[in-house]
Coordinates of C-alpha atoms and ligand atoms in Angstrom, one line a residue:
M1 CA 10.7 -20.2 -7.5
K2 CA 9.5 -19.0 -10.8
L3 CA 7.5 -21.7 -12.6
T4 CA 5.3 -19.6 -14.8
C5 CA 7.3 -20.6 -17.9
F6 CA 5.5 -23.9 -17.6
L7 CA 2.1 -22.2 -18.3
P8 CA 2.0 -22.1 -22.1
L9 CA 1.9 -25.9 -21.9
L10 CA -1.6 -25.8 -20.3
A11 CA -3.2 -25.5 -23.7
G12 CA -6.5 -23.6 -23.8
A13 CA -6.6 -22.9 -20.1
A14 CA -6.6 -19.1 -20.6
L15 CA -9.9 -19.4 -22.3
L16 CA -11.5 -20.8 -19.1
L17 CA -12.7 -17.4 -18.3
S18 CA -15.4 -17.4 -20.9
P19 CA -18.5 -19.7 -20.3
V20 CA -18.1 -21.3 -23.7
A21 CA -14.5 -22.3 -23.0
Q22 CA -15.6 -23.5 -19.5
A23 CA -17.9 -26.0 -21.1
A24 CA -15.1 -27.0 -23.5
A25 CA -12.8 -27.7 -20.5
S26 CA -14.8 -30.7 -19.5
L27 CA -14.2 -32.3 -22.9
P28 CA -11.4 -34.8 -23.3
N29 CA -8.1 -33.0 -23.2
P30 CA -5.2 -34.8 -24.9
A31 CA -2.6 -32.6 -23.3
A32 CA -3.9 -33.4 -19.8
E33 CA -4.1 -37.1 -20.6
A34 CA -0.6 -37.1 -21.9
A35 CA 0.6 -35.3 -18.8
A36 CA -1.2 -37.8 -16.6
A37 CA 1.1 -40.5 -17.8
A38 CA 3.9 -38.6 -16.2
P39 CA 2.5 -36.9 -13.1
A40 CA 4.5 -34.0 -11.7
I41 CA 4.1 -31.3 -9.2
T42 CA 4.6 -27.9 -10.8
R43 CA 4.2 -26.0 -7.6
V44 CA 2.8 -26.0 -4.1
D45 CA 1.5 -22.8 -2.5
P46 CA 2.4 -21.6 0.0
T47 CA 5.9 -22.4 -1.4
F48 CA 7.1 -23.2 2.2
W49 CA 5.8 -22.7 5.7
W50 CA 6.9 -22.6 9.3
V51 CA 6.6 -24.6 12.5
G52 CA 5.3 -22.7 15.5
M53 CA 2.8 -20.4 13.9
K54 CA -0.1 -19.3 16.1
N55 CA -2.6 -20.8 13.7
P56 CA -1.6 -24.5 13.4
R57 CA -3.6 -25.0 10.2
L58 CA -2.1 -24.9 6.8
Q59 CA -3.8 -25.5 3.4
L60 CA -1.6 -26.5 0.5
L61 CA -2.7 -25.8 -3.0
V62 CA -0.9 -28.5 -5.1
H63 CA -0.7 -27.9 -8.8
G64 CA 0.3 -30.4 -11.5
P65 CA -1.1 -32.0 -14.6
N66 CA -4.0 -34.2 -13.4
I67 CA -2.8 -34.2 -9.8
G68 CA -6.5 -34.0 -8.7
A69 CA -6.8 -37.7 -9.6
S70 CA -4.1 -38.6 -7.0
T71 CA -4.4 -39.7 -3.4
A72 CA -2.1 -37.8 -1.0
S73 CA -0.3 -39.0 2.1
L74 CA 2.4 -37.8 4.4
T75 CA 4.4 -39.0 7.4
Y76 CA 6.1 -36.4 9.5
P77 CA 6.2 -36.1 13.3
G78 CA 3.8 -33.5 14.5
V79 CA 2.1 -32.9 11.2
T80 CA -1.3 -34.4 10.4
L81 CA -3.0 -34.6 7.0
N82 CA -6.6 -33.9 7.9
G83 CA -7.9 -34.3 4.4
T84 CA -7.6 -33.7 0.7
R85 CA -10.0 -32.1 -1.7
K86 CA -10.3 -32.1 -5.4
L87 CA -11.2 -28.9 -7.2
E88 CA -13.0 -28.3 -10.4
S89 CA -9.8 -28.3 -12.4
P90 CA -8.0 -31.7 -12.5
N91 CA -4.7 -29.9 -12.1
Y92 CA -5.2 -29.1 -8.5
L93 CA -5.5 -30.8 -5.1
L94 CA -6.0 -29.1 -1.8
L95 CA -4.4 -30.6 1.3
D96 CA -5.4 -29.6 4.8
L97 CA -2.7 -30.0 7.4
T98 CA -2.3 -29.4 11.1
I99 CA 1.1 -28.5 12.3
S100 CA 1.3 -29.2 16.0
P101 CA 3.6 -27.1 18.3
A102 CA 5.8 -30.2 18.7
A103 CA 6.7 -30.3 15.0
K104 CA 10.3 -29.6 14.1
P105 CA 11.6 -27.8 11.0
G106 CA 12.5 -30.0 8.2
K107 CA 11.5 -31.5 4.8
L108 CA 8.2 -33.1 4.8
S109 CA 7.6 -35.7 2.1
L110 CA 4.3 -35.5 0.4
E111 CA 3.3 -38.6 -1.6
F112 CA 0.8 -38.6 -4.4
Q113 CA -0.5 -41.9 -5.7
G114 CA -2.1 -41.7 -9.1
A115 CA -1.3 -43.6 -12.2
K116 CA 2.2 -43.2 -11.0
K117 CA 3.6 -42.3 -7.6
T118 CA 5.0 -38.8 -7.2
K119 CA 6.8 -37.3 -4.2
F120 CA 7.2 -33.7 -3.3
S121 CA 9.6 -32.4 -0.6
Y122 CA 7.8 -29.6 1.3
E123 CA 9.9 -27.4 3.6
L124 CA 8.8 -26.4 7.1
R125 CA 11.2 -23.7 8.4
A126 CA 12.0 -22.4 11.8
R127 CA 10.6 -19.0 12.5
S128 CA 13.2 -16.2 12.5
T129 CA 14.2 -14.8 15.8
E130 CA 16.2 -11.9 14.2
P131 CA 15.5 -8.7 16.1
G132 CA 13.8 -5.7 14.4
R133 CA 11.4 -7.7 12.3
V134 CA 7.7 -6.6 11.9
Q135 CA 8.0 -3.2 13.7
G136 CA 4.6 -1.9 12.7
L137 CA 3.9 1.7 11.8
S138 CA 2.9 4.6 13.9
S139 CA 2.4 8.4 13.7
A140 CA 6.1 8.7 14.6
D141 CA 6.9 7.5 11.1
F142 CA 7.3 9.4 7.9
V143 CA 6.5 7.2 4.9
Y144 CA 8.1 7.6 1.4
L145 CA 6.0 6.2 -1.5
L146 CA 8.0 5.3 -4.6
M147 CA 7.7 3.2 -7.7
P148 CA 10.6 0.8 -7.8
D149 CA 10.6 0.8 -11.7
R150 CA 10.9 4.6 -11.7
F151 CA 13.1 5.5 -8.7
A152 CA 16.6 4.2 -9.3
N153 CA 18.3 1.5 -11.4
G154 CA 20.9 -0.2 -9.2
N155 CA 21.4 -3.2 -11.4
P156 CA 21.1 -2.8 -15.1
K157 CA 21.7 -6.5 -15.5
N158 CA 18.1 -7.3 -14.3
D159 CA 16.4 -4.8 -16.6
V160 CA 15.5 -7.4 -19.1
V161 CA 14.7 -10.9 -17.8
K162 CA 14.6 -13.7 -20.4
G163 CA 11.3 -15.4 -20.7
M164 CA 9.2 -12.5 -19.3
K165 CA 6.4 -11.2 -21.4
A166 CA 7.1 -7.5 -21.5
P167 CA 9.6 -6.3 -24.1
G168 CA 12.8 -4.7 -22.9
V169 CA 13.2 -1.4 -21.1
A170 CA 12.2 1.8 -22.9
R171 CA 12.7 4.9 -20.8
D172 CA 11.1 7.1 -23.4
S173 CA 7.8 5.3 -23.0
M174 CA 5.7 5.9 -19.9
Y175 CA 4.0 2.5 -20.3
A176 CA 7.2 0.5 -20.5
R177 CA 9.6 -0.7 -17.9
H178 CA 12.4 1.7 -17.1
G179 CA 14.7 -0.6 -15.1
G180 CA 14.5 0.6 -11.5
D181 CA 14.9 -2.1 -8.8
L182 CA 15.4 -2.9 -5.2
K183 CA 19.2 -2.3 -5.4
G184 CA 18.4 1.2 -6.7
I185 CA 16.4 2.0 -3.6
E186 CA 19.0 0.5 -1.3
N187 CA 21.7 2.6 -3.0
N188 CA 19.7 5.7 -1.9
F189 CA 18.8 4.8 1.7
S190 CA 21.2 7.6 2.8
Y191 CA 19.2 10.1 0.6
L192 CA 16.0 9.0 2.3
K193 CA 17.5 9.2 5.7
E194 CA 18.8 12.7 5.0
L195 CA 15.3 13.6 4.0
G196 CA 14.0 12.4 7.4
V197 CA 12.1 9.4 6.1
T198 CA 11.5 6.5 8.5
A199 CA 9.6 4.1 6.3
I200 CA 9.7 3.1 2.6
W201 CA 6.5 2.1 0.7
P202 CA 7.4 0.8 -2.8
T203 CA 4.4 0.1 -5.1
P204 CA 4.1 -3.8 -5.3
V205 CA 7.4 -5.6 -5.7
V206 CA 5.6 -8.9 -6.4
E207 CA 5.8 -10.4 -9.9
N208 CA 3.8 -8.7 -12.7
D209 CA 4.6 -10.8 -15.7
E210 CA 2.2 -9.0 -18.0
P211 CA 3.0 -8.1 -21.6
R212 CA 2.1 -4.4 -21.2
A213 CA 2.0 -1.6 -18.7
S214 CA 2.7 -3.6 -15.6
Y215 CA 5.5 -1.4 -14.3
H216 CA 3.2 -0.1 -11.6
G217 CA 3.0 -3.5 -10.0
Y218 CA -0.7 -3.8 -9.4
A219 CA -1.3 -6.8 -11.8
L220 CA 0.2 -9.6 -9.7
T221 CA 0.9 -12.8 -11.6
D222 CA 2.7 -14.9 -8.9
F223 CA 1.7 -14.3 -5.3
Y224 CA 4.9 -15.9 -4.1
A225 CA 7.6 -14.3 -6.2
V226 CA 9.3 -10.9 -6.2
D227 CA 9.4 -9.5 -9.8
P228 CA 12.9 -10.6 -11.0
R229 CA 13.3 -7.2 -12.6
Y230 CA 13.5 -5.8 -9.1
G231 CA 15.5 -8.7 -7.6
S232 CA 15.0 -12.2 -6.2
N233 CA 12.9 -13.2 -3.2
E234 CA 16.1 -13.5 -1.2
D235 CA 17.2 -10.0 -2.4
Y236 CA 13.9 -8.7 -1.0
V237 CA 14.5 -10.4 2.4
R238 CA 18.0 -8.7 2.4
F239 CA 16.4 -5.4 1.3
V240 CA 14.1 -5.5 4.4
R241 CA 17.0 -6.5 6.7
N242 CA 19.2 -3.7 5.3
A243 CA 16.5 -1.2 5.6
H244 CA 16.0 -2.2 9.3
Q245 CA 19.7 -1.9 9.9
Q246 CA 19.5 1.7 8.5
G247 CA 16.6 2.6 10.7
L248 CA 14.1 2.4 7.9
K249 CA 10.9 0.4 7.9
V250 CA 9.3 -1.3 4.9
V251 CA 5.7 -1.0 3.9
H252 CA 4.6 -3.9 1.6
D253 CA 1.9 -2.9 -1.0
V254 CA -0.6 -5.7 -1.5
V255 CA -3.5 -6.3 -3.8
L256 CA -6.4 -8.4 -2.6
N257 CA -9.0 -7.5 -5.2
H258 CA -7.5 -8.6 -8.5
M259 CA -4.6 -10.3 -10.2
G260 CA -2.9 -10.1 -13.6
T261 CA -4.5 -12.3 -16.2
S262 CA -1.1 -13.8 -17.0
G263 CA -0.9 -15.3 -13.6
Y264 CA -1.0 -19.1 -13.3
L265 CA -4.2 -19.1 -11.2
V266 CA -6.0 -17.2 -14.0
Q267 CA -4.5 -19.2 -16.8
D268 CA -5.4 -22.5 -15.2
P269 CA -8.0 -21.6 -12.5
P270 CA -8.5 -24.2 -9.7
A271 CA -12.2 -23.6 -10.2
K272 CA -14.0 -21.2 -12.4
D273 CA -15.5 -19.4 -9.4
W274 CA -12.0 -18.4 -8.1
F275 CA -12.6 -15.4 -10.3
N276 CA -15.7 -13.4 -10.9
Q277 CA -17.0 -14.2 -14.3
W278 CA -19.0 -12.1 -16.8
P279 CA -20.5 -13.1 -20.1
T280 CA -18.6 -10.3 -21.7
F281 CA -15.8 -8.2 -20.2
T282 CA -17.3 -5.9 -17.5
R283 CA -15.5 -3.3 -15.6
S284 CA -16.3 -2.3 -12.1
N285 CA -18.4 0.9 -11.9
F286 CA -15.7 2.1 -9.4
R287 CA -18.4 3.5 -7.1
D288 CA -17.6 2.4 -3.6
A289 CA -21.0 3.9 -2.5
A290 CA -22.5 0.6 -3.8
F291 CA -20.7 -1.3 -1.1
N292 CA -22.9 0.1 1.6
D293 CA -25.6 2.3 0.1
P294 CA -28.8 1.4 2.0
Y295 CA -30.8 1.9 -1.2
V296 CA -28.4 0.0 -3.4
S297 CA -29.5 -2.1 -6.3
Q298 CA -27.9 -5.5 -6.6
Y299 CA -27.0 -4.5 -10.2
D300 CA -24.8 -1.7 -8.9
R301 CA -23.4 -3.7 -6.0
K302 CA -22.4 -6.6 -8.1
Q303 CA -20.8 -4.5 -10.8
F304 CA -18.8 -2.6 -8.2
G305 CA -17.5 -5.6 -6.3
Q306 CA -17.3 -8.2 -9.1
G307 CA -16.6 -6.1 -12.1
W308 CA -13.0 -6.3 -13.3
F309 CA -10.6 -3.5 -12.5
D310 CA -9.2 -3.6 -16.0
R311 CA -8.9 -6.0 -18.9
H312 CA -5.6 -7.5 -17.6
M313 CA -6.8 -7.6 -14.0
A314 CA -9.0 -10.6 -13.2
D315 CA -11.4 -9.9 -10.3
M316 CA -10.8 -12.5 -7.5
N317 CA -13.8 -14.0 -5.9
Q318 CA -12.9 -14.0 -2.3
A319 CA -16.4 -15.3 -1.4
N320 CA -14.9 -18.6 -2.5
P321 CA -13.4 -19.9 0.8
D322 CA -10.5 -21.6 -0.9
M323 CA -9.5 -18.5 -2.8
A324 CA -9.9 -16.5 0.4
N325 CA -7.7 -18.9 2.3
Y326 CA -5.1 -18.8 -0.5
I327 CA -4.8 -15.0 -0.1
I328 CA -4.9 -15.0 3.7
Q329 CA -2.1 -17.5 3.9
N330 CA -0.1 -15.6 1.3
F331 CA -0.1 -12.4 3.3
I332 CA 0.9 -14.2 6.5
W333 CA 3.7 -15.8 4.4
W334 CA 5.2 -12.5 3.3
V335 CA 5.3 -11.1 6.9
E336 CA 7.0 -14.2 8.3
Y337 CA 9.3 -14.6 5.3
T338 CA 10.6 -11.0 5.1
G339 CA 9.9 -9.4 8.5
L340 CA 8.2 -6.5 6.7
D341 CA 6.7 -3.8 9.0
A342 CA 3.3 -2.9 7.5
Y343 CA 0.8 -3.6 4.7
R344 CA -0.7 -1.0 2.5
V345 CA -3.8 -2.6 1.0
D346 CA -4.7 -1.6 -2.5
T347 CA -8.4 -1.2 -3.7
Y348 CA -9.6 -2.3 -0.3
T349 CA -13.2 -1.3 -0.9
Y350 CA -13.6 -3.5 -3.9
S351 CA -13.3 -6.8 -2.1
D352 CA -15.9 -9.2 -0.6
R353 CA -17.1 -7.9 2.8
K354 CA -16.7 -11.1 4.8
F355 CA -13.4 -11.7 3.3
L356 CA -12.1 -8.3 4.3
M357 CA -13.1 -8.9 7.9
D358 CA -11.6 -12.4 7.9
W359 CA -8.4 -11.3 6.1
G360 CA -7.7 -8.4 8.5
K361 CA -8.4 -10.6 11.6
A362 CA -6.3 -13.5 10.4
V363 CA -3.3 -11.3 9.6
L364 CA -3.5 -9.3 12.8
D365 CA -4.2 -12.4 14.9
E366 CA -0.8 -13.8 13.7
Y367 CA 1.0 -10.4 13.9
P368 CA -0.8 -8.0 16.3
Q369 CA 2.0 -5.5 15.9
L370 CA 1.9 -5.3 12.1
G371 CA 1.1 -1.9 10.6
M372 CA -1.8 -1.8 8.2
F373 CA -3.5 0.9 6.2
A374 CA -5.9 0.7 3.3
E375 CA -6.6 2.6 0.1
T376 CA -10.0 4.1 0.5
W377 CA -10.4 6.5 -2.4
V378 CA -13.9 7.5 -1.3
Q379 CA -16.0 10.6 -0.8
G380 CA -16.6 11.9 2.7
T381 CA -15.3 11.0 6.1
A382 CA -18.3 8.8 7.0
Q383 CA -17.5 6.5 4.0
Q384 CA -13.8 6.6 4.7
A385 CA -14.3 5.8 8.4
Y386 CA -16.7 2.9 7.5
F387 CA -13.7 1.1 6.0
A388 CA -11.4 1.7 9.0
R389 CA -11.8 0.6 12.6
N390 CA -14.4 2.9 13.8
I391 CA -16.9 3.6 16.5
F392 CA -19.9 2.3 14.6
P393 CA -21.5 -1.0 15.4
E394 CA -21.5 -3.6 12.6
V395 CA -23.3 -2.0 9.6
D396 CA -24.9 -4.2 7.0
G397 CA -22.8 -7.2 8.0
F398 CA -19.5 -5.2 7.9
K399 CA -17.0 -4.1 10.5
S400 CA -13.6 -3.3 9.2
N401 CA -10.5 -4.6 10.9
M402 CA -8.3 -2.1 9.2
P403 CA -6.3 0.0 11.7
G404 CA -6.0 3.0 9.5
V405 CA -6.8 4.3 6.0
L406 CA -5.1 6.5 3.4
D407 CA -6.8 9.8 4.3
F408 CA -8.1 11.0 1.0
Q409 CA -10.5 13.4 2.8
S410 CA -7.7 15.5 4.2
Q411 CA -5.9 15.3 0.9
Y412 CA -9.0 16.9 -0.8
A413 CA -9.0 19.4 2.1
I414 CA -5.4 20.5 1.8
N415 CA -5.7 20.9 -2.0
E416 CA -8.8 23.0 -1.5
A417 CA -7.1 25.0 1.3
L418 CA -4.4 26.0 -1.1
T419 CA -6.5 26.6 -4.2
R420 CA -9.7 28.3 -3.0
D421 CA -10.3 31.4 -1.0
A422 CA -11.4 30.9 2.6
G423 CA -15.1 30.9 3.4
W424 CA -17.3 29.6 6.1
T425 CA -16.6 26.0 5.0
E426 CA -14.5 26.5 1.9
G427 CA -10.8 26.9 1.3
I428 CA -8.7 26.5 4.5
S429 CA -11.8 26.0 6.5
K430 CA -12.2 22.6 4.9
L431 CA -9.1 21.4 6.7
Y432 CA -10.7 22.3 10.0
Y433 CA -14.1 20.7 9.2
T434 CA -12.4 17.5 7.8
L435 CA -10.5 16.9 11.0
Q436 CA -13.6 17.7 13.1
T437 CA -15.1 14.5 11.6
D438 CA -12.3 12.4 13.1
W439 CA -14.8 11.4 15.9
M440 CA -15.8 8.5 13.7
Y441 CA -12.5 6.7 13.9
E442 CA -11.3 4.4 16.6
N443 CA -8.0 6.1 16.3
P444 CA -7.5 8.8 13.6
M445 CA -3.7 9.0 14.4
R446 CA -3.4 5.7 12.4
N447 CA -4.6 7.4 9.2
V448 CA -2.0 8.1 6.6
V449 CA -2.0 11.7 5.4
F450 CA -0.6 12.8 2.0
L451 CA -0.5 15.5 -0.6
D452 CA -0.2 13.3 -3.6
N453 CA 0.4 9.8 -4.8
H454 CA 1.0 7.7 -7.9
D455 CA -2.7 8.0 -9.0
V456 CA -3.3 11.7 -8.7
S457 CA -1.9 14.9 -10.1
R458 CA 1.3 16.0 -8.4
F459 CA 0.9 18.4 -5.6
Y460 CA 3.3 21.1 -7.0
S461 CA 1.2 21.2 -10.2
V462 CA -2.1 21.3 -8.4
I463 CA -1.1 24.4 -6.5
G464 CA 0.1 26.2 -9.6
E465 CA 3.8 25.7 -9.0
D466 CA 3.6 28.3 -6.2
F467 CA 6.5 27.7 -3.9
Q468 CA 4.9 29.5 -1.0
K469 CA 1.8 27.2 -1.2
Y470 CA 4.2 24.3 -1.5
K471 CA 5.8 25.1 1.8
M472 CA 2.4 25.5 3.4
G473 CA 1.3 22.1 2.2
L474 CA 4.5 20.4 3.5
A475 CA 4.2 22.2 6.8
W476 CA 0.7 20.9 7.2
L477 CA 1.6 17.3 6.1
L478 CA 4.4 17.0 8.7
T479 CA 2.5 18.6 11.6
T480 CA -1.1 17.4 11.4
R481 CA -2.4 14.3 13.0
G482 CA -1.7 10.9 11.5
I483 CA 1.2 9.2 9.6
P484 CA 2.6 11.5 6.9
Q485 CA 3.4 10.1 3.5
L486 CA 5.4 11.8 0.8
Y487 CA 5.3 10.7 -2.9
Y488 CA 8.8 10.4 -4.4
G489 CA 10.0 13.5 -6.1
T490 CA 7.6 15.9 -4.4
E491 CA 10.6 16.9 -2.2
V492 CA 12.4 18.1 -5.3
L493 CA 9.3 19.7 -7.0
M494 CA 8.5 17.0 -9.6
K495 CA 5.3 18.0 -11.3
N496 CA 2.6 17.0 -13.8
Y497 CA -1.0 16.1 -14.0
S498 CA -2.1 12.5 -13.9
N499 CA -3.4 12.4 -17.4
P500 CA -2.3 9.8 -18.3
D501 CA -0.9 8.3 -15.0
G502 CA 2.5 7.9 -16.5
K503 CA 3.0 11.6 -16.3
V504 CA 3.2 11.5 -12.5
R505 CA 5.4 8.4 -12.5
E506 CA 8.5 9.8 -14.2
D507 CA 12.0 8.7 -13.3
F508 CA 13.6 10.3 -10.3
P509 CA 16.4 12.5 -11.7
G510 CA 19.7 10.9 -10.9
G511 CA 18.4 7.3 -10.5
F512 CA 19.3 6.1 -13.9
P513 CA 22.5 5.7 -15.9
G514 CA 23.2 8.7 -18.0
D515 CA 20.9 11.1 -16.0
K516 CA 22.2 14.7 -16.4
T517 CA 20.5 15.9 -13.3
N518 CA 21.2 14.1 -10.0
Y519 CA 18.8 15.1 -7.2
F520 CA 20.2 12.3 -5.0
S521 CA 23.3 14.4 -4.3
A522 CA 23.3 17.7 -2.5
A523 CA 25.5 19.2 -5.2
G524 CA 23.0 18.2 -7.8
R525 CA 20.0 19.8 -6.0
T526 CA 20.5 23.3 -7.3
G527 CA 18.0 26.1 -7.2
Q528 CA 14.5 25.7 -5.9
A529 CA 14.6 21.9 -5.9
G530 CA 17.4 22.1 -3.4
E531 CA 15.4 24.7 -1.4
A532 CA 12.4 22.4 -1.4
F533 CA 14.5 19.4 -0.3
R534 CA 16.0 21.4 2.6
Y535 CA 12.5 22.6 3.7
V536 CA 11.1 19.0 3.8
S537 CA 14.3 17.7 5.4
T538 CA 14.3 20.3 8.1
L539 CA 10.6 19.7 9.0
A540 CA 10.8 15.9 8.8
N541 CA 13.9 15.7 10.9
Y542 CA 12.4 18.1 13.4
R543 CA 9.3 15.9 13.5
R544 CA 11.4 12.8 13.8
T545 CA 13.0 14.0 17.0
H546 CA 10.0 15.8 18.6
P547 CA 7.4 13.4 20.1
A548 CA 4.8 16.2 20.4
L549 CA 4.4 15.9 16.6
H550 CA 3.7 12.2 16.7
A551 CA 2.3 11.2 20.1
G552 CA 1.1 14.7 20.9
K553 CA -2.6 15.7 21.0
L554 CA -4.1 18.0 18.5
M555 CA -6.1 21.1 19.3
Q556 CA -7.4 23.2 16.4
F557 CA -9.1 26.6 16.4
I558 CA -11.9 27.7 14.1
P559 CA -10.2 29.4 11.1
N560 CA -10.6 33.2 11.2
E561 CA -10.2 35.4 8.1
G562 CA -8.4 32.7 6.3
V563 CA -5.9 32.0 9.1
Y564 CA -6.0 28.4 10.5
T565 CA -4.2 27.7 13.8
Y566 CA -3.6 24.4 15.6
F567 CA -1.4 23.0 18.3
R568 CA 0.3 19.7 18.8
Y569 CA 1.1 19.2 22.4
S570 CA 2.2 16.7 25.0
D571 CA 4.5 16.6 28.1
A572 CA 7.3 16.7 25.6
G573 CA 6.4 20.1 24.3
T574 CA 4.0 22.3 22.3
V575 CA 4.2 23.2 18.6
M576 CA 1.9 25.9 17.2
V577 CA 1.1 25.8 13.5
M578 CA -0.4 28.9 11.9
M579 CA -1.4 28.9 8.2
N580 CA -2.3 32.1 6.5
S581 CA -4.1 31.2 3.3
N582 CA -4.6 34.9 2.3
K583 CA -2.4 36.6 -0.3
D584 CA -1.7 39.4 2.2
E585 CA -0.2 39.7 5.7
K586 CA -2.6 39.2 8.6
T587 CA -2.4 40.5 12.1
V588 CA -3.6 37.8 14.5
D589 CA -4.7 38.5 18.0
M590 CA -3.5 35.5 20.0
A591 CA -5.8 35.9 23.0
R592 CA -8.2 33.1 21.9
F593 CA -5.3 30.6 21.9
A594 CA -4.6 31.2 25.6
E595 CA -5.5 27.7 26.7
R596 CA -2.5 26.4 24.8
L597 CA -0.2 29.5 25.0
N598 CA -0.5 29.9 28.8
G599 CA 2.9 29.3 30.4
F600 CA 4.8 30.1 27.2
S601 CA 6.6 33.4 26.6
S602 CA 8.2 33.0 23.2
G603 CA 8.9 30.6 20.4
T604 CA 11.1 29.6 17.4
E605 CA 9.8 29.1 13.9
I606 CA 11.6 25.9 13.1
T607 CA 12.0 26.1 9.3
T608 CA 13.7 29.5 9.4
G609 CA 15.0 29.7 13.0
T610 CA 13.2 33.0 13.4
A611 CA 12.4 34.0 17.0
V612 CA 8.8 34.7 17.9
T613 CA 9.0 37.1 20.9
N614 CA 5.5 38.4 21.1
L615 CA 2.8 35.8 21.8
Q616 CA 0.0 38.4 22.3
S617 CA -0.2 39.5 18.7
V618 CA 1.6 38.3 15.5
K619 CA 1.8 39.5 12.0
I620 CA 2.0 36.5 9.6
P621 CA 2.9 37.2 6.0
G622 CA 0.5 36.1 3.2
R623 CA 0.6 32.4 2.0
T624 CA 2.8 31.3 4.9
A625 CA 2.8 28.5 7.4
W626 CA 4.7 28.9 10.6
V627 CA 5.7 25.9 12.7
V628 CA 6.6 27.4 16.0
E629 CA 8.1 25.5 18.9
L630 CA 6.9 27.3 22.1
K631 CA 9.3 28.1 24.9
K632 CA 8.7 28.9 28.5
Ligands
CA1 CA1 17.5 -2.8 -13.1

């Protein structure tokens, strides 16, 4: 599977990204000429495929020294070679195939006639009929975001993999690998279940063979390989299957915008326009406003979409249809191969607009039930909704196919609610106003709500390590609309500000050999960390078994004197949430909530078990959230 060790042989290819080197590439290349004498296929992407896919077309990207000079042919019942195409680099050939519904699984022999004849055996597999694959994601789920490198080390033998560019593990460096892996996550499935989690979202598990700081996973170097420091491809298939058997879904984190510069497609690009090129290194301006600003300058728009995310992250040019097709097929491949349940799409706003529409459509055409949500780290609901399926007509040539988005707007709002005094629109009123703008979405219940993630300061630090505020935030997260997502360690009060990022990506205590503290075990969760875990676990498990909190409607009331009250309700029940953002106790006259309270005579606050016997008037302590199941 892993063929990147071959790459250093492609002398000078890495320099193709500069215009000077591009010119040099057309000069005689002794290495390529030598290779041409012994033609070989180094890889074919997709690495294998299936019979019986909805879309019968398949495009193979064949890579090998001077393979572009060859003529390809194949003979296989039900499979037609429609054509081949040379690319700018002599080391590639594109093959367009049609796989008819009648084709059977098997090994297809591809023949390449150049100076010498070369054969390549390409596998067409049968689609899996295993139950429980590709379950999708819904507001019934509770997603746990973790960094595989930093969560738990289940197999110290894969910490250092020979031939990979990064030096060994160094747990005292926030930029180095720490040794966590898929096995480590699997070893702690029971912990996640106890917490009430139903879906695991690891940051990308795909290979990041970069020399530095690639532990986060967002600098993909091989689109078809799991990073061997996490496990093998087959280990990942087993990981998804085991998760499913435990009642846990898997969210696969994908990057469409850029790839690591050590990747073979960057080192030996099929054509120079597979990546956006600049005369000198140019970063994106990171301003998504330039995607759809009606007054945008082409200068700003180009830099936003075509500037590089970072020095070691090459910006992919998805306006090139071959590159676009390469990525689309890859993300169909991962679903079919592993049975994963949902995609989380990184840096969604940075990609080419037509590509984003085509990618979303192609993936959902093949798997309508697949869950999908995108990173939309933007300002304002209008901008966030623009990148989701929404009620707007096509704007400026763009209409997103993304079912849901990571709801940064409500994350800003909950942070403000717990750190600023209430005003007409400020403080806790911001939660109310933020949800009010949900009218723009096709379905806001598909948005993923969160308190923190791997890119922002940890929630517990942001709220000044105030445990009362912590409980308010968690109560909101697990009862508001949408799909709640928790960042690993927030349930045991991990803290820090994201400056630098590594500060909020520390090892989970207990996940690594020699850890003195073990928060994975109930006995190890002493003090407030244990109290926090129990609070989250109580709420999450209540949520898991109470459909009113996933399928139920939401009704919110205008916050009054810093107290915000909303209801989740359905035929299955009614839950009232009341958040008092004031320091002091408030007496709340419940008369204005009559349209939801009618028919109920009492309630139980589910995190404490306290009975609420008077629904006419309540006294709620300062900095408190009540989650009250109403009773007739
Ligand atoms: Ca390991």
